Each structure stands twice: as structure tokens, then as C-alpha cells.
Amino acid sequence: MKYRLGPDGIHVFDRATGWNVLLDEIVVPEHQWSPGPRQVSIAVTNTCDLSCSYCYAPKHRAAAPAEQLCRWMAELDAAGTLGVGFGGGEPTHFRALPEVCAYAAEHTGLAVTLTTHGHRWDNQLVASLRGAVQFVRVSVDGVSDTYERLRGRTFPALLDKLGLISENFRMGLNCVVNSDTVTDLTAVAALAEQQRASELLLLPEQPTAARPGATSAVIELMDEWVRSYDGPVPLSISAHIGTSLPIAEPLPLESGLRSYAHIDASGYLRATSYSSVGVAVGEAGVLSALRELEEAEAA
Ligand code: SF4
């Protein structure tokens, strides 16, 4: 069980169950607030064997040294961060992934989440991560032909991997929402239900230099679909888009860099994975870079 102090009260978190309780009747003085972001995502490598056209991960070779990752996790754990999410690129290309996740499990109270395309998972990888990873998010952008066209892998191969992952980990599905996938949302939600996924995370496509991102028409269709969805899978959405949906904010006062930060595979701390402003995490550590980034954002 981990306790985090902040402007909304005392946040109690159990990584084994994903259980969260907010004691919001307790007012915590500002000088006692936990200094680390609530959640930090870390791109452990830029390498990926797929080439999705809407990918915004940097394409130069970079990977975080394992010792550095462990040092950052120890610092974030002590600073009240509740969880780290490893992604990339594709995190299963990062050789030290099992050792880094084991470090988090044995030496910190951090929950570890992985975001993966799923195709490199096998029994050996499962065994090396079991007990050290609390949640696996699998990217499923559409189903059948849509999935195969966008991801360049067969849909039956994905189904095999989803079965393997969901048998061994709590699992969620991530779906990039764009003009190709928005009409597949009902089928993706049905797949999530069938695979016993704990969540379906909707990620409206972000603009890149090559693509405009999800249009307002796509967002409207997505909003309509969400309003009409009455299935059992909890839905969540990336918070940074112009949706008209009412979104629950369980910790409304803990926003911006207090709630979330991203470290890319070259070791730059950013407000989000696609933010152009980054501060190198140097010898002084993540919190020092966080203060520098806060100052840069305020300037
Ligand atoms: S699987 Fe993810 S990291 Fe790899 S190319 Fe596709 S979007 Fe990018």
C-alpha cells in the first residue's frame, strides 16, 4: 500500500489490485505534497519492428541504460510517484526490461505498466515479467482487416497474443482513434470484453509532421459512440483532446506535471510524449529536471 499527499488529499494506492482511495476530507499543507508526478511514462527504447503510419515515437536509435532507469525509479518512488509506464518504441525490444521491472517490484512500491503491440510476447517473456508487472496495455487499432492494414500483422496472431497476456496479467486495450478505426470501436470493445480486458483506452490520433491527427468529425463520431456504449468494459480517454464528453477527474487539483510526466528514450523529461519542450535528466535526477521543466513552461 502506498500513500501520496497532494492538493486533493491523501491518495492511498495498492499496486497489487489497482485499488485507489482518496481521503479528500484531509487537507494536506502544500509543503507536505509529494514532489514527484503521480505517474511517469518512460520510453525505454525507440526501437520497434512495426511501422504504423501514425506513430509519433522518435525514429533515431536510443535506449535508456538499465542502471539509470533503476536510479530514476528509486528517486520517483521516494518522491511519492505511484507508478511508471514503460513504452517506446516497443518495450519488449529492450533487453533489460525483466531486470528493470524486477527492480521496481523488489526495491520500490511503484506499479509497473507496459504498453506493447503484443506480437513479441511468448511464454519466456511472460515468465520473466510475471509478478513484476501489474498491468499490460496492448495496442489494438481496429479489428480484422483494419488492424492488419494499419499494423501490418495478422489479426489471428494478435488474438493469440491477447490470450497469452490476459491469462497472466491484468490487461487493457489501447485504441488509436482516427478515420480508419472510429467505425471499429464497437468491435474493439467487444474484443476487450471477450479478452477480459479491465479497460479500453481511447487515444484520438495526435497530429505529426506527416499527418493531421484525428479530425473534429472523428472526435464527434467517437463521442457519439462513447455515449451509446453500454457494455461492461470501463472506458477511458487521453485527456488532451477537444472531446465534448464529460470526463471524471478524480484528482482535479493535481494537474499538469504534478499528475504526469514523460521521459523519452534519450533521457529528456517532457510534459507529454509528443511535447516539443524537454529537459535532459542529468546527474541531479528527475526532480531537478522537473523543476527546470516547470520553470520553462511558466516562462
Ligand atoms: S507499434 Fe507503436 S511504437 Fe511501433 S510503430 Fe506502431 S505506434 Fe510506433
Tab-separated table of C-alpha atoms and ligand atoms in Angstrom:
chain	number	residue	atom	x	y	z
A	1	MET	CA	0.000	0.000	0.000
A	2	LYS	CA	1.362	3.412	-0.923
A	3	TYR	CA	0.326	6.880	0.329
A	4	ARG	CA	0.615	10.031	-1.726
A	5	LEU	CA	-0.005	13.522	-0.343
A	6	GLY	CA	-1.367	16.247	-2.586
A	7	PRO	CA	-3.763	19.156	-3.064
A	8	ASP	CA	-6.750	16.770	-3.290
A	9	GLY	CA	-5.967	14.954	-0.023
A	10	ILE	CA	-4.287	11.663	0.797
A	11	HIS	CA	-4.267	9.157	-2.068
A	12	VAL	CA	-3.969	5.516	-0.983
A	13	PHE	CA	-2.926	3.083	-3.704
A	14	ASP	CA	-2.432	-0.682	-3.814
A	15	ARG	CA	-0.450	-1.775	-6.863
A	16	ALA	CA	-1.377	-5.449	-6.487
A	17	THR	CA	-5.096	-4.798	-7.011
A	18	GLY	CA	-5.078	-1.357	-8.665
A	19	TRP	CA	-7.194	-0.186	-5.703
A	20	ASN	CA	-7.304	3.633	-5.209
A	21	VAL	CA	-8.870	5.543	-2.301
A	22	LEU	CA	-8.771	9.321	-1.936
A	23	LEU	CA	-9.141	10.709	1.601
A	24	ASP	CA	-10.304	14.097	0.382
A	25	GLU	CA	-11.597	15.313	3.721
A	26	ILE	CA	-7.981	15.664	4.865
A	27	VAL	CA	-6.362	18.950	3.865
A	28	VAL	CA	-2.642	18.460	3.281
A	29	PRO	CA	-0.471	21.584	3.637
A	30	GLU	CA	1.360	22.411	0.391
A	31	HIS	CA	4.829	21.900	1.865
A	32	GLN	CA	3.892	18.246	2.513
A	33	TRP	CA	2.677	17.466	-1.031
A	34	SER	CA	4.548	14.621	-2.724
A	35	PRO	CA	7.007	16.250	-5.143
A	36	GLY	CA	7.022	13.549	-7.839
A	37	PRO	CA	4.412	13.363	-10.625
A	38	ARG	CA	1.671	10.836	-9.832
A	39	GLN	CA	2.526	8.779	-12.921
A	40	VAL	CA	5.609	8.818	-15.142
A	41	SER	CA	5.823	7.147	-18.537
A	42	ILE	CA	9.272	6.178	-19.751
A	43	ALA	CA	10.194	5.246	-23.320
A	44	VAL	CA	12.816	2.567	-22.689
A	45	THR	CA	13.756	2.306	-26.372
A	46	ASN	CA	12.843	3.898	-29.693
A	47	THR	CA	13.203	0.553	-31.491
A	48	CYS	CA	10.067	-1.029	-32.940
A	49	ASP	CA	9.566	-3.752	-35.552
A	50	LEU	CA	6.272	-2.261	-36.792
A	51	SER	CA	5.911	0.924	-38.813
A	52	CYS	CA	2.466	2.369	-38.109
A	53	SER	CA	1.925	5.481	-40.214
A	54	TYR	CA	0.569	7.475	-37.232
A	55	CYS	CA	3.469	6.606	-34.894
A	56	TYR	CA	4.951	9.670	-33.204
A	57	ALA	CA	7.820	7.874	-31.408
A	58	PRO	CA	11.208	9.297	-32.451
A	59	LYS	CA	12.974	7.151	-35.061
A	60	HIS	CA	16.620	7.644	-34.051
A	61	ARG	CA	18.255	4.818	-32.079
A	62	ALA	CA	18.082	5.431	-28.341
A	63	ALA	CA	17.532	3.335	-25.233
A	64	ALA	CA	17.670	4.135	-21.550
A	65	PRO	CA	20.535	2.454	-19.595
A	66	ALA	CA	19.073	-0.006	-17.050
A	67	GLU	CA	21.058	1.389	-14.084
A	68	GLN	CA	19.804	4.870	-14.848
A	69	LEU	CA	16.205	3.615	-15.005
A	70	CYS	CA	16.570	1.960	-11.594
A	71	ARG	CA	18.034	5.159	-10.130
A	72	TRP	CA	15.147	7.206	-11.537
A	73	MET	CA	12.586	4.736	-10.181
A	74	ALA	CA	14.127	4.829	-6.683
A	75	GLU	CA	14.003	8.630	-6.755
A	76	LEU	CA	10.415	8.758	-8.043
A	77	ASP	CA	9.272	6.153	-5.526
A	78	ALA	CA	10.697	8.208	-2.644
A	79	ALA	CA	9.031	11.328	-4.126
A	80	GLY	CA	5.552	9.789	-3.959
A	81	THR	CA	5.109	8.705	-7.581
A	82	LEU	CA	2.651	5.805	-7.716
A	83	GLY	CA	3.528	4.153	-10.995
A	84	VAL	CA	5.743	4.054	-14.058
A	85	GLY	CA	4.599	3.064	-17.518
A	86	PHE	CA	7.230	1.592	-19.827
A	87	GLY	CA	6.721	2.054	-23.540
A	88	GLY	CA	8.733	3.025	-26.573
A	89	GLY	CA	9.057	2.215	-29.410
A	90	GLU	CA	8.228	-1.326	-28.403
A	91	PRO	CA	9.433	-2.010	-24.836
A	92	THR	CA	9.913	-5.744	-25.418
A	93	HIS	CA	12.902	-4.836	-27.628
A	94	PHE	CA	14.626	-3.500	-24.508
A	95	ARG	CA	16.781	-6.395	-23.278
A	96	ALA	CA	16.958	-5.265	-19.641
A	97	LEU	CA	13.153	-4.990	-19.348
A	98	PRO	CA	12.744	-8.011	-16.986
A	99	GLU	CA	15.586	-6.846	-14.754
A	100	VAL	CA	14.262	-3.279	-14.564
A	101	CYS	CA	10.708	-4.456	-13.778
A	102	ALA	CA	12.084	-6.830	-11.117
A	103	TYR	CA	13.941	-3.887	-9.564
A	104	ALA	CA	10.669	-1.934	-9.359
A	105	ALA	CA	8.914	-4.892	-7.726
A	106	GLU	CA	11.642	-5.658	-5.193
A	107	HIS	CA	13.047	-2.245	-4.318
A	108	THR	CA	10.184	0.207	-4.826
A	109	GLY	CA	6.437	0.479	-4.258
A	110	LEU	CA	5.854	1.596	-7.851
A	111	ALA	CA	3.249	-0.086	-10.028
A	112	VAL	CA	4.641	-1.025	-13.440
A	113	THR	CA	2.580	-0.813	-16.613
A	114	LEU	CA	3.785	-1.843	-20.078
A	115	THR	CA	2.381	-0.560	-23.364
A	116	THR	CA	3.084	-3.007	-26.170
A	117	HIS	CA	1.918	-4.080	-29.622
A	118	GLY	CA	1.891	-7.615	-28.197
A	119	HIS	CA	3.454	-9.536	-31.081
A	120	ARG	CA	6.765	-10.377	-29.363
A	121	TRP	CA	5.191	-11.956	-26.267
A	122	ASP	CA	5.847	-15.634	-25.590
A	123	ASN	CA	5.926	-17.913	-22.538
A	124	GLN	CA	9.519	-16.985	-21.772
A	125	LEU	CA	8.773	-13.263	-21.697
A	126	VAL	CA	5.656	-13.879	-19.602
A	127	ALA	CA	7.682	-15.876	-17.062
A	128	SER	CA	10.343	-13.166	-16.862
A	129	LEU	CA	7.776	-10.422	-16.132
A	130	ARG	CA	5.195	-12.263	-14.027
A	131	GLY	CA	4.897	-10.725	-10.543
A	132	ALA	CA	6.881	-7.637	-11.589
A	133	VAL	CA	4.366	-6.026	-13.966
A	134	GLN	CA	0.925	-5.034	-12.726
A	135	PHE	CA	-0.800	-4.057	-15.971
A	136	VAL	CA	-0.210	-4.590	-19.692
A	137	ARG	CA	-1.753	-2.264	-22.267
A	138	VAL	CA	-1.978	-3.787	-25.745
A	139	SER	CA	-2.404	-1.527	-28.771
A	140	VAL	CA	-5.381	-2.704	-30.841
A	141	ASP	CA	-6.225	-0.157	-33.523
A	142	GLY	CA	-9.321	-1.607	-35.131
A	143	VAL	CA	-10.089	-5.260	-35.807
A	144	SER	CA	-9.627	-7.743	-38.679
A	145	ASP	CA	-8.763	-6.007	-41.984
A	146	THR	CA	-8.452	-2.573	-40.369
A	147	TYR	CA	-5.971	-3.888	-37.818
A	148	GLU	CA	-3.978	-5.791	-40.441
A	149	ARG	CA	-3.804	-2.804	-42.778
A	150	LEU	CA	-2.716	-0.395	-40.030
A	151	ARG	CA	-0.370	-2.638	-38.064
A	152	GLY	CA	0.962	-4.925	-40.796
A	153	ARG	CA	0.431	-8.056	-38.651
A	154	THR	CA	-2.314	-10.667	-38.871
A	155	PHE	CA	-5.324	-10.305	-36.601
A	156	PRO	CA	-5.334	-14.020	-35.607
A	157	ALA	CA	-1.704	-13.583	-34.436
A	158	LEU	CA	-2.836	-10.672	-32.266
A	159	LEU	CA	-5.688	-12.759	-30.810
A	160	ASP	CA	-3.187	-15.470	-29.773
A	161	LYS	CA	-1.027	-12.906	-28.005
A	162	LEU	CA	-4.007	-11.267	-26.274
A	163	GLY	CA	-4.970	-14.686	-24.900
A	164	LEU	CA	-1.454	-15.272	-23.579
A	165	ILE	CA	-1.190	-11.830	-21.978
A	166	SER	CA	-4.676	-11.798	-20.429
A	167	GLU	CA	-4.104	-15.218	-18.855
A	168	ASN	CA	-1.105	-13.875	-16.983
A	169	PHE	CA	-1.592	-10.137	-16.390
A	170	ARG	CA	-4.307	-7.578	-15.841
A	171	MET	CA	-4.713	-6.221	-19.345
A	172	GLY	CA	-6.218	-3.220	-21.067
A	173	LEU	CA	-6.626	-2.412	-24.758
A	174	ASN	CA	-5.434	0.884	-26.256
A	175	CYS	CA	-7.056	2.075	-29.462
A	176	VAL	CA	-5.790	4.974	-31.564
A	177	VAL	CA	-8.955	6.662	-32.832
A	178	ASN	CA	-8.815	8.042	-36.372
A	179	SER	CA	-10.903	7.881	-39.540
A	180	ASP	CA	-9.800	4.250	-40.091
A	181	THR	CA	-10.621	2.945	-36.615
A	182	VAL	CA	-13.557	5.008	-35.344
A	183	THR	CA	-16.116	2.756	-37.056
A	184	ASP	CA	-14.455	-0.317	-35.476
A	185	LEU	CA	-14.951	0.862	-31.871
A	186	THR	CA	-17.919	-1.447	-31.232
A	187	ALA	CA	-15.848	-4.440	-32.395
A	188	VAL	CA	-12.804	-3.343	-30.384
A	189	ALA	CA	-14.964	-3.012	-27.252
A	190	ALA	CA	-16.443	-6.479	-27.906
A	191	LEU	CA	-12.902	-7.846	-28.215
A	192	ALA	CA	-11.951	-6.151	-24.946
A	193	GLU	CA	-14.920	-7.807	-23.240
A	194	GLN	CA	-14.138	-11.200	-24.765
A	195	GLN	CA	-10.493	-10.965	-23.649
A	196	ARG	CA	-11.496	-9.888	-20.119
A	197	ALA	CA	-9.728	-6.531	-20.513
A	198	SER	CA	-10.007	-4.223	-17.499
A	199	GLU	CA	-10.174	-1.081	-19.621
A	200	LEU	CA	-10.417	0.284	-23.152
A	201	LEU	CA	-8.314	3.410	-23.536
A	202	LEU	CA	-9.272	5.655	-26.472
A	203	LEU	CA	-6.376	7.638	-27.929
A	204	PRO	CA	-7.512	10.156	-30.548
A	205	GLU	CA	-4.680	10.252	-33.092
A	206	GLN	CA	-2.157	13.000	-32.407
A	207	PRO	CA	-1.023	15.256	-35.252
A	208	THR	CA	2.519	14.634	-36.531
A	209	ALA	CA	4.592	16.341	-39.218
A	210	ALA	CA	3.154	13.851	-41.733
A	211	ARG	CA	-0.475	13.529	-40.553
A	212	PRO	CA	-3.137	15.915	-39.256
A	213	GLY	CA	-4.347	13.686	-36.406
A	214	ALA	CA	-7.976	12.936	-35.532
A	215	THR	CA	-10.313	15.440	-37.192
A	216	SER	CA	-13.224	17.094	-35.393
A	217	ALA	CA	-15.573	14.807	-37.384
A	218	VAL	CA	-13.749	11.753	-35.994
A	219	ILE	CA	-13.912	13.149	-32.457
A	220	GLU	CA	-17.665	13.738	-32.873
A	221	LEU	CA	-18.175	10.138	-34.044
A	222	MET	CA	-16.089	8.855	-31.136
A	223	ASP	CA	-18.091	10.956	-28.663
A	224	GLU	CA	-21.357	9.605	-30.114
A	225	TRP	CA	-20.056	6.055	-29.829
A	226	VAL	CA	-18.989	6.548	-26.209
A	227	ARG	CA	-22.407	7.995	-25.311
A	228	SER	CA	-24.130	4.984	-26.830
A	229	TYR	CA	-21.771	2.326	-25.401
A	230	ASP	CA	-23.497	0.277	-22.726
A	231	GLY	CA	-21.077	-2.648	-22.494
A	232	PRO	CA	-19.222	-3.723	-19.353
A	233	VAL	CA	-15.683	-2.569	-20.214
A	234	PRO	CA	-14.655	0.679	-18.465
A	235	LEU	CA	-13.683	3.344	-20.998
A	236	SER	CA	-11.005	5.956	-20.547
A	237	ILE	CA	-9.614	8.596	-22.852
A	238	SER	CA	-6.370	10.523	-23.192
A	239	ALA	CA	-7.096	13.867	-21.576
A	240	HIS	CA	-5.616	16.210	-24.124
A	241	ILE	CA	-8.226	16.398	-26.854
A	242	GLY	CA	-11.284	18.504	-27.653
A	243	THR	CA	-13.931	15.956	-26.771
A	244	SER	CA	-17.360	17.074	-25.576
A	245	LEU	CA	-17.601	14.044	-23.281
A	246	PRO	CA	-17.991	14.566	-19.547
A	247	ILE	CA	-14.765	13.148	-18.118
A	248	ALA	CA	-14.359	12.157	-14.466
A	249	GLU	CA	-11.491	13.994	-12.775
A	250	PRO	CA	-10.890	12.102	-9.541
A	251	LEU	CA	-7.981	14.385	-8.583
A	252	PRO	CA	-8.972	17.742	-10.087
A	253	LEU	CA	-6.340	19.815	-8.257
A	254	GLU	CA	-3.428	17.572	-9.156
A	255	SER	CA	-2.932	18.578	-12.779
A	256	GLY	CA	-0.104	19.142	-15.279
A	257	LEU	CA	3.347	17.968	-14.203
A	258	ARG	CA	2.024	17.105	-10.730
A	259	SER	CA	-0.058	14.367	-12.280
A	260	TYR	CA	2.022	13.124	-15.202
A	261	ALA	CA	5.384	13.447	-16.937
A	262	HIS	CA	7.183	11.544	-19.691
A	263	ILE	CA	10.863	10.659	-20.101
A	264	ASP	CA	11.886	9.814	-23.647
A	265	ALA	CA	14.451	7.175	-24.624
A	266	SER	CA	17.169	9.846	-24.901
A	267	GLY	CA	16.586	10.841	-21.260
A	268	TYR	CA	14.604	14.064	-21.778
A	269	LEU	CA	11.760	14.869	-19.411
A	270	ARG	CA	8.647	16.231	-21.156
A	271	ALA	CA	5.082	17.140	-20.194
A	272	THR	CA	3.821	14.526	-22.686
A	273	SER	CA	5.452	12.077	-25.098
A	274	TYR	CA	4.724	14.397	-28.043
A	275	SER	CA	5.663	17.685	-26.346
A	276	SER	CA	8.446	19.583	-28.131
A	277	VAL	CA	9.851	21.052	-24.879
A	278	GLY	CA	12.187	18.720	-22.999
A	279	VAL	CA	14.800	18.961	-20.239
A	280	ALA	CA	17.666	16.446	-20.017
A	281	VAL	CA	17.545	14.373	-16.828
A	282	GLY	CA	21.113	14.812	-15.618
A	283	GLU	CA	23.104	13.670	-12.594
A	284	ALA	CA	20.891	15.783	-10.285
A	285	GLY	CA	17.979	13.461	-11.105
A	286	VAL	CA	14.369	13.564	-12.251
A	287	LEU	CA	13.017	16.044	-9.690
A	288	SER	CA	15.670	18.592	-10.600
A	289	ALA	CA	14.720	18.230	-14.302
A	290	LEU	CA	11.055	18.512	-13.306
A	291	ARG	CA	11.665	21.858	-11.591
A	292	GLU	CA	13.575	23.082	-14.663
A	293	LEU	CA	10.722	21.991	-16.949
A	294	GLU	CA	8.142	23.710	-14.701
A	295	GLU	CA	10.165	26.913	-14.945
A	296	ALA	CA	10.493	26.565	-18.738
A	297	GLU	CA	6.725	26.034	-19.068
A	298	ALA	CA	5.936	29.010	-16.809
A	299	ALA	CA	8.296	31.371	-18.730
B	1	SF4	S1	3.738	-0.307	-32.647
B	1	SF4	FE1	3.737	1.644	-31.531
B	1	SF4	S2	5.906	2.265	-31.453
B	1	SF4	FE2	5.723	0.676	-33.039
B	1	SF4	S3	5.459	1.825	-34.956
B	1	SF4	FE3	3.405	1.296	-34.180
B	1	SF4	S4	2.779	3.094	-32.966
B	1	SF4	FE4	5.020	3.226	-33.261
